[in-house]
Tab-separated table of C-alpha atoms in Angstrom:
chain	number	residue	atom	x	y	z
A	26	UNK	CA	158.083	126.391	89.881
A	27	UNK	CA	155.256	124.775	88.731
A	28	UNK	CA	153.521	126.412	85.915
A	29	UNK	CA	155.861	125.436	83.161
A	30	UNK	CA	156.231	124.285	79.238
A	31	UNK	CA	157.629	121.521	78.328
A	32	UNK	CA	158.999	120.816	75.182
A	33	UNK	CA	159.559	116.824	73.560
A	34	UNK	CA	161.442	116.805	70.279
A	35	UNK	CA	160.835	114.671	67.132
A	36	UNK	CA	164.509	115.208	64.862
A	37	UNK	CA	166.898	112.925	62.951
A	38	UNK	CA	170.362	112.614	64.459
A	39	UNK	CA	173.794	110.698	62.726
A	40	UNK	CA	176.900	110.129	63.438
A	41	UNK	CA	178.582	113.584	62.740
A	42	UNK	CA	178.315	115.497	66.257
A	43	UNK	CA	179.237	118.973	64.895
A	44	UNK	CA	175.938	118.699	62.718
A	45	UNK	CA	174.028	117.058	65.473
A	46	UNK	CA	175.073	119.702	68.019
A	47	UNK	CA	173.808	122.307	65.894
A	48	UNK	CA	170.680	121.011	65.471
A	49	UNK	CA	170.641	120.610	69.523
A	50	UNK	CA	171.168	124.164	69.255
A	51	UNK	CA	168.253	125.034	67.072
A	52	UNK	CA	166.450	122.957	69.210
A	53	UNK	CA	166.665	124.559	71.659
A	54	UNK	CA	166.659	127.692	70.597
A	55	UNK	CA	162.918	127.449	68.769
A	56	UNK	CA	162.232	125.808	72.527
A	57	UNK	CA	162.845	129.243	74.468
A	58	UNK	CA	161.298	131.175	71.734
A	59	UNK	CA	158.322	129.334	72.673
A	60	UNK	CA	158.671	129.765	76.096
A	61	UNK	CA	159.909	126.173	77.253
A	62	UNK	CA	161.431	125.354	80.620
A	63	UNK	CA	161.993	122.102	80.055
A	64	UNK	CA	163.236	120.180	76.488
A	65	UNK	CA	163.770	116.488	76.264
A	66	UNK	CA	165.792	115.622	73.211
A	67	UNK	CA	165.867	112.319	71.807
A	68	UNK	CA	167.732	109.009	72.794
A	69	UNK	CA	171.129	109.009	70.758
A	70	UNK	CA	170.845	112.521	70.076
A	71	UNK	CA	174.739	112.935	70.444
A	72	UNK	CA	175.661	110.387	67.715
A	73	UNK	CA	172.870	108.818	66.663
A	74	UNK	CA	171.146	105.473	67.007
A	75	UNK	CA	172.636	102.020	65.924
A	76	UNK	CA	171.860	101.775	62.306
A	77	UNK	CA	170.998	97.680	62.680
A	78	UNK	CA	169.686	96.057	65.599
A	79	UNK	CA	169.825	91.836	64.695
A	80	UNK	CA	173.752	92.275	63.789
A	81	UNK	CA	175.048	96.228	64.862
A	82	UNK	CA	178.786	96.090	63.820
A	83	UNK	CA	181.695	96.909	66.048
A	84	UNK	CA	182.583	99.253	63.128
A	85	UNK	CA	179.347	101.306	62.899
A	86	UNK	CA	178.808	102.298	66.035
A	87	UNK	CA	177.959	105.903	67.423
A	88	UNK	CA	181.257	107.666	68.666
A	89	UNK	CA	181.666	107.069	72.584
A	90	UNK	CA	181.512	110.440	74.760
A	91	UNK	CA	183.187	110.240	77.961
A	92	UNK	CA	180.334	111.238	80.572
A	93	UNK	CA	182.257	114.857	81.222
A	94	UNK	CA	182.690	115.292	77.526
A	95	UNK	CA	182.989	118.595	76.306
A	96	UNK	CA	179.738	118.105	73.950
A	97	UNK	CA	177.139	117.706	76.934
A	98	UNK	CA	179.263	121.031	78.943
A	99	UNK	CA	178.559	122.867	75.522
A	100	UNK	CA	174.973	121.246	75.566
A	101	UNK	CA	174.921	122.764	79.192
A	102	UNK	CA	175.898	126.156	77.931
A	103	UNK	CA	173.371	126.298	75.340
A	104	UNK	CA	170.890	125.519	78.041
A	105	UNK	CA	171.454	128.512	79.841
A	106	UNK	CA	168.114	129.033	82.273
A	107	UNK	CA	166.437	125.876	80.555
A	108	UNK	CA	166.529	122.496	81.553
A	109	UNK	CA	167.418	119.768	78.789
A	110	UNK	CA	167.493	116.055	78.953
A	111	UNK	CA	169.393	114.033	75.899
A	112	UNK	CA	170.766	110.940	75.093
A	113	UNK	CA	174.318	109.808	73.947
A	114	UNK	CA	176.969	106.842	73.882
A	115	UNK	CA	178.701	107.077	77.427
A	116	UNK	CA	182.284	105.621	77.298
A	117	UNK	CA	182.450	103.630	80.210
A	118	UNK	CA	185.996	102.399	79.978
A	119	UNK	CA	185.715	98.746	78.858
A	120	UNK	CA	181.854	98.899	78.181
A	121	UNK	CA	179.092	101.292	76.576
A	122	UNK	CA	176.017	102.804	78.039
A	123	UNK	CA	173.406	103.906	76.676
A	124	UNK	CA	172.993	106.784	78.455
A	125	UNK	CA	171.047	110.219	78.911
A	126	UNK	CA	172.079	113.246	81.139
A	127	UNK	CA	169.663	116.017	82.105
A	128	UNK	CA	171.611	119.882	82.572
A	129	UNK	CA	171.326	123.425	82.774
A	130	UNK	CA	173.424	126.054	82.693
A	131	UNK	CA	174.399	125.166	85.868
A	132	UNK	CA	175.630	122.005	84.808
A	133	UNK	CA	174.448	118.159	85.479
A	134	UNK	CA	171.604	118.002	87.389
A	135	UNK	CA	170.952	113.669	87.132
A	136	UNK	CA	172.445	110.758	84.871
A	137	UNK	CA	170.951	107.794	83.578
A	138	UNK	CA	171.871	104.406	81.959
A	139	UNK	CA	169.305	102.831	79.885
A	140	UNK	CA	168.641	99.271	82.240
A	141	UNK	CA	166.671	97.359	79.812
A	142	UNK	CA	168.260	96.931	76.863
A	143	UNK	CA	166.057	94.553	73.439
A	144	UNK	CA	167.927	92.046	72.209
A	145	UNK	CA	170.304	94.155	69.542
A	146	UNK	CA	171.938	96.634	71.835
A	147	UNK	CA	172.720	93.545	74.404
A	148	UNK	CA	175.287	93.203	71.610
A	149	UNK	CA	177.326	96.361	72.106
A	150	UNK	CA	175.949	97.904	75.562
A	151	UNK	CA	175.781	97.035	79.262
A	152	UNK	CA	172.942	97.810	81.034
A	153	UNK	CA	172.153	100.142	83.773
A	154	UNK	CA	171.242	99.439	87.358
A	155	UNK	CA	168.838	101.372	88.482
A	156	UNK	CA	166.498	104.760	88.253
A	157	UNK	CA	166.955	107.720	89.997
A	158	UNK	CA	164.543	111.159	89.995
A	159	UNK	CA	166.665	114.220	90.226
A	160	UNK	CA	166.125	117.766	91.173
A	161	UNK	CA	165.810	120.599	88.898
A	162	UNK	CA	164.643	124.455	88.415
A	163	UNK	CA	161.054	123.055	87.099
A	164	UNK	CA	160.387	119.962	89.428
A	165	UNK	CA	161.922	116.670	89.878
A	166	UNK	CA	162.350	114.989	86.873
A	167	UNK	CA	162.788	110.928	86.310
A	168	UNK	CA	164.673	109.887	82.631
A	169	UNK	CA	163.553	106.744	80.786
A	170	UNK	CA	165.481	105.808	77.421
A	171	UNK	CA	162.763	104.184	75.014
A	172	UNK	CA	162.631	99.949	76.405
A	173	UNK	CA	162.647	101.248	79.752
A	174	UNK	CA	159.184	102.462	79.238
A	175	UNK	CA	158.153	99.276	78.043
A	176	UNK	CA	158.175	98.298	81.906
A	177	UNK	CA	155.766	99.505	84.464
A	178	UNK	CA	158.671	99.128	86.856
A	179	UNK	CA	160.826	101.455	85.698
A	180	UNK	CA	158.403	104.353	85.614
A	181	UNK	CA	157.149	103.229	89.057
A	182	UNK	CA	160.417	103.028	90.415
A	183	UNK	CA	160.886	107.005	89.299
A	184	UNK	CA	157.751	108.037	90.648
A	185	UNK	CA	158.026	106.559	94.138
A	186	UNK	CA	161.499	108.622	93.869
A	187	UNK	CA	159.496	111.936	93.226
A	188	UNK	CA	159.306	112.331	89.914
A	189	UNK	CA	156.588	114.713	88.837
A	190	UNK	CA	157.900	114.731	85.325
A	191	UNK	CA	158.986	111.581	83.303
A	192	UNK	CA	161.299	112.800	80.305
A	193	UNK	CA	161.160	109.685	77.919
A	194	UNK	CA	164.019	109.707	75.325
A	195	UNK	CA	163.865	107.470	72.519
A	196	UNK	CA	165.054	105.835	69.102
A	197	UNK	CA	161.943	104.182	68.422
A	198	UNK	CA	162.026	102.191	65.088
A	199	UNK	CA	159.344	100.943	63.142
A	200	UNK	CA	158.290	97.544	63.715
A	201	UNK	CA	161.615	95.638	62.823
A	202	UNK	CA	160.121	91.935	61.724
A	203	UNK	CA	156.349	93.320	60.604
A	204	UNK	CA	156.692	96.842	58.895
A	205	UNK	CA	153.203	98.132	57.502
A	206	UNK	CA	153.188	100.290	54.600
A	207	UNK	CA	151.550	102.957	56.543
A	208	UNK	CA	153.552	104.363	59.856
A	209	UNK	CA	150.154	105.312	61.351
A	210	UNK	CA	149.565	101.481	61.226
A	211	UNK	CA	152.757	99.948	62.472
A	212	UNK	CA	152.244	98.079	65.699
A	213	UNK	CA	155.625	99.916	66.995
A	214	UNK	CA	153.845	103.321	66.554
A	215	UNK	CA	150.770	102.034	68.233
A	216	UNK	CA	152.870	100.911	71.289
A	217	UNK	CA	155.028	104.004	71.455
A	218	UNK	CA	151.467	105.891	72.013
A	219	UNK	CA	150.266	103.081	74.329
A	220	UNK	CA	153.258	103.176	76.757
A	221	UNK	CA	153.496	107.303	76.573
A	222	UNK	CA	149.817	107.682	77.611
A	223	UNK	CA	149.605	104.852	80.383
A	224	UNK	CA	152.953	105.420	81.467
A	225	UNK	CA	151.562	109.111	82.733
A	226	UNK	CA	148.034	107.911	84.021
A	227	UNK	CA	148.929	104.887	86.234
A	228	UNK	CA	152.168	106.789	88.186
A	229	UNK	CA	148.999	110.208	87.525
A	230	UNK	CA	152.651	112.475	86.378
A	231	UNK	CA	153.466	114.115	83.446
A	232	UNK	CA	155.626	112.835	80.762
A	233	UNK	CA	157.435	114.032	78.056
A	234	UNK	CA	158.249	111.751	74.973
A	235	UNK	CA	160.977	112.513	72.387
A	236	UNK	CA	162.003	110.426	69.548
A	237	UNK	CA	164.269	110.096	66.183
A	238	UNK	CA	162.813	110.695	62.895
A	239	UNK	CA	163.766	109.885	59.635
A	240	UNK	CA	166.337	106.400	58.693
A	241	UNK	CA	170.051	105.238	60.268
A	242	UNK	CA	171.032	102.051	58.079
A	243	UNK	CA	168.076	99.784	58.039
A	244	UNK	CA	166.458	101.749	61.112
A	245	UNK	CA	163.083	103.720	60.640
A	246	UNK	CA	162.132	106.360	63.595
A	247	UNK	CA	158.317	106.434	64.499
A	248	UNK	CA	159.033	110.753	65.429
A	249	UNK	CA	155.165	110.890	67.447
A	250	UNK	CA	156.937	113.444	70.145
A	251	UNK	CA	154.218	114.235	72.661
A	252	UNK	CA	153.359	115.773	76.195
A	253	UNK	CA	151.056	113.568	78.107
A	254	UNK	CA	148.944	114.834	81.357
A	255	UNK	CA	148.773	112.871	84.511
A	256	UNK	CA	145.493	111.690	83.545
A	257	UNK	CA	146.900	109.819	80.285
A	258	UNK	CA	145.671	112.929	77.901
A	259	UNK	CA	148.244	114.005	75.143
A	260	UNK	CA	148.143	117.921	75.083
A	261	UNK	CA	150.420	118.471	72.382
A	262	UNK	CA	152.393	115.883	69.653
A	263	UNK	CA	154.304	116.276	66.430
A	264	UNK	CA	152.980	112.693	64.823
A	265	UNK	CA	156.048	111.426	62.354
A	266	UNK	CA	157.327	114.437	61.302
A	267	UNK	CA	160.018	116.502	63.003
A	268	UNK	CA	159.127	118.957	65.399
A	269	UNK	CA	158.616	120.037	69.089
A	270	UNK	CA	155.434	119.115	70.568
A	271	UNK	CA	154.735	122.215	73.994
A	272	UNK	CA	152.068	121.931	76.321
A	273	UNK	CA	151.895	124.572	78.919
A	274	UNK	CA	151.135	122.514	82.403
A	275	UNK	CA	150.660	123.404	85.574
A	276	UNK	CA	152.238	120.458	86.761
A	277	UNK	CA	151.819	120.606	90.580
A	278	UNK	CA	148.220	121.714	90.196
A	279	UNK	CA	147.627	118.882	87.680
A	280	UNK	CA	149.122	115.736	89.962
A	281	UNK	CA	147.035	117.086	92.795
A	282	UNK	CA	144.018	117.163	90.725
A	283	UNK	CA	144.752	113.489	89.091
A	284	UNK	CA	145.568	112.625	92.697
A	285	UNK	CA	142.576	113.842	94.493
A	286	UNK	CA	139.945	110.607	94.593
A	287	UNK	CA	142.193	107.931	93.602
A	288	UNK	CA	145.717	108.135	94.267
A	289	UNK	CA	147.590	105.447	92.773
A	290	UNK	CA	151.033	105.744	94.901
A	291	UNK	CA	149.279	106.293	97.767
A	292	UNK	CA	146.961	103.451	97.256
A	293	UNK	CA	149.705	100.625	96.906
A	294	UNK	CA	149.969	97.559	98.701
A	295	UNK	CA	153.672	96.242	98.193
A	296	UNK	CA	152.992	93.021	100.546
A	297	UNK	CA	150.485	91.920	97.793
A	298	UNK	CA	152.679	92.156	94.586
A	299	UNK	CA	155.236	89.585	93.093
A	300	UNK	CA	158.795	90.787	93.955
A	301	UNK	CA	162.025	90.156	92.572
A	302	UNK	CA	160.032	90.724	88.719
A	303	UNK	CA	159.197	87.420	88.325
């Protein structure tokens, strides 16, 4: 399947999971009105985000979901023919993950733990350990959770696996030590843009970037949901407010245009590069 829409969403989640479920719900259910095959939900979605990153309390954290928890089966219910990508707390026994599943109706279709975690979730989470594309009804599809985009890596990694859609699930705040008093010029919201659109032009894929809106505690969400060609070119966003940003792409026909002259994967040379990330 290759001719698709795909759907990023811009909402605010919290702590209360009925009330977050049922806005997952009306998510998704403005997403098939619209004709999506494909809807990434934000990072945290199930539970929201940490509401402080320098000191997050043991106390205030979101409400750990065992990876089979019935939430993400009724998630998978709700998903029916469509697929859906969102974040959550995984319980992980002794530890937390933060963590993102992608289903359908036909259940979980790939899994991923966020590996790079900034310096205030090191505090309550352990980090994943690697990235893995997975298979679904409308391509194979790579998850980042919002710092993992921050590194070329980790959207390399998926599309040497691949991927031919990056779903990018995030709690993106507001610049934390330098807010401006204008969202349009925070450096975070610059960055979140920056990373999207050359995340999707130098692995030439598409990518889909969701994100929380509104405030958790001291945290403000950037929103700025998008759909980003392989070429780098946003086709459809929601800027701050909430929303769901759908681009109809032909994604197949798209890569193999981006591809055609210059093929980035194709053109690596491995023996050349750095290893071990340092």
């Amino acid at each position: 399947m290759s001719l698709v829409r795909i759907g990023a969403a811009a909402a605010h989640f919290g702590r209360d999971l009925e009330f977050d479920l049922a806005r997952i719900a009306k998510l998704i259910d403005d997403a098939r009105l619209a004709g999506a095959g494909l809807l990434v939900l934000p990072d945290a979605a199930l539970g929201g985000y940490l509401a402080e990153l320098r000191h997050p309390g043991a106390d205030a954290l979101p409400p750990a979901l065992d990876p089979d928890s019935p939430m993400i089966r009724r998630i998978a219910s709700l998903a029916a023919d469509m697929v859906v990508c969102v974040g959550y707390c995984e319980d992980g026994g002794d530890v937390r993950y933060n963590a993102a599943v992608c289903v359908s109706g036909d259940g979980v279709l790939g899994r991923h733990r966020k590996v790079h975690l900034p310096a205030g979730e090191t505090q309550v989470y352990s980090p994943g350990e690697s990235f893995a594309a997975c298979d679904t009804p409308i391509g194979r599809v790579g998850m980042l959770i919002d710092y993992d985009k921050t590194f070329p890596e980790a959207a390399r990694s998926l599309a040497l696996d691949g991927a031919e859609v990056l779903a990018c699930l995030s709690a993106w705040p507001t610049s934390i030590t330098n807010r401006a008093p204008r969202m349009a010029q925070d450096r975070q919201a610059k960055l979140f843009d920056l990373y999207d659109q050359t995340r999707a032009a130098e692995n030439q894929v598409v990518l889909a970037s969701s994100n929380q809106t509104g405030t958790t505690g001291a945290m403000r969400f950037l929103g700025q949901a998008k759909v980003v060609g392989p070429g780098g070119d946003v086709l459809a966003r929601t800027w701050s407010k909430a929303g769901l940003a759908i681009a109809e792409v032909d994604v197949a026909a798209e890569i193999e245009r981006a591809r055609r002259v210059l093929h980035h994967l194709g053109e690596l040379r491995p023996s050349s590069y750095r290893g071990g990330g340092r």
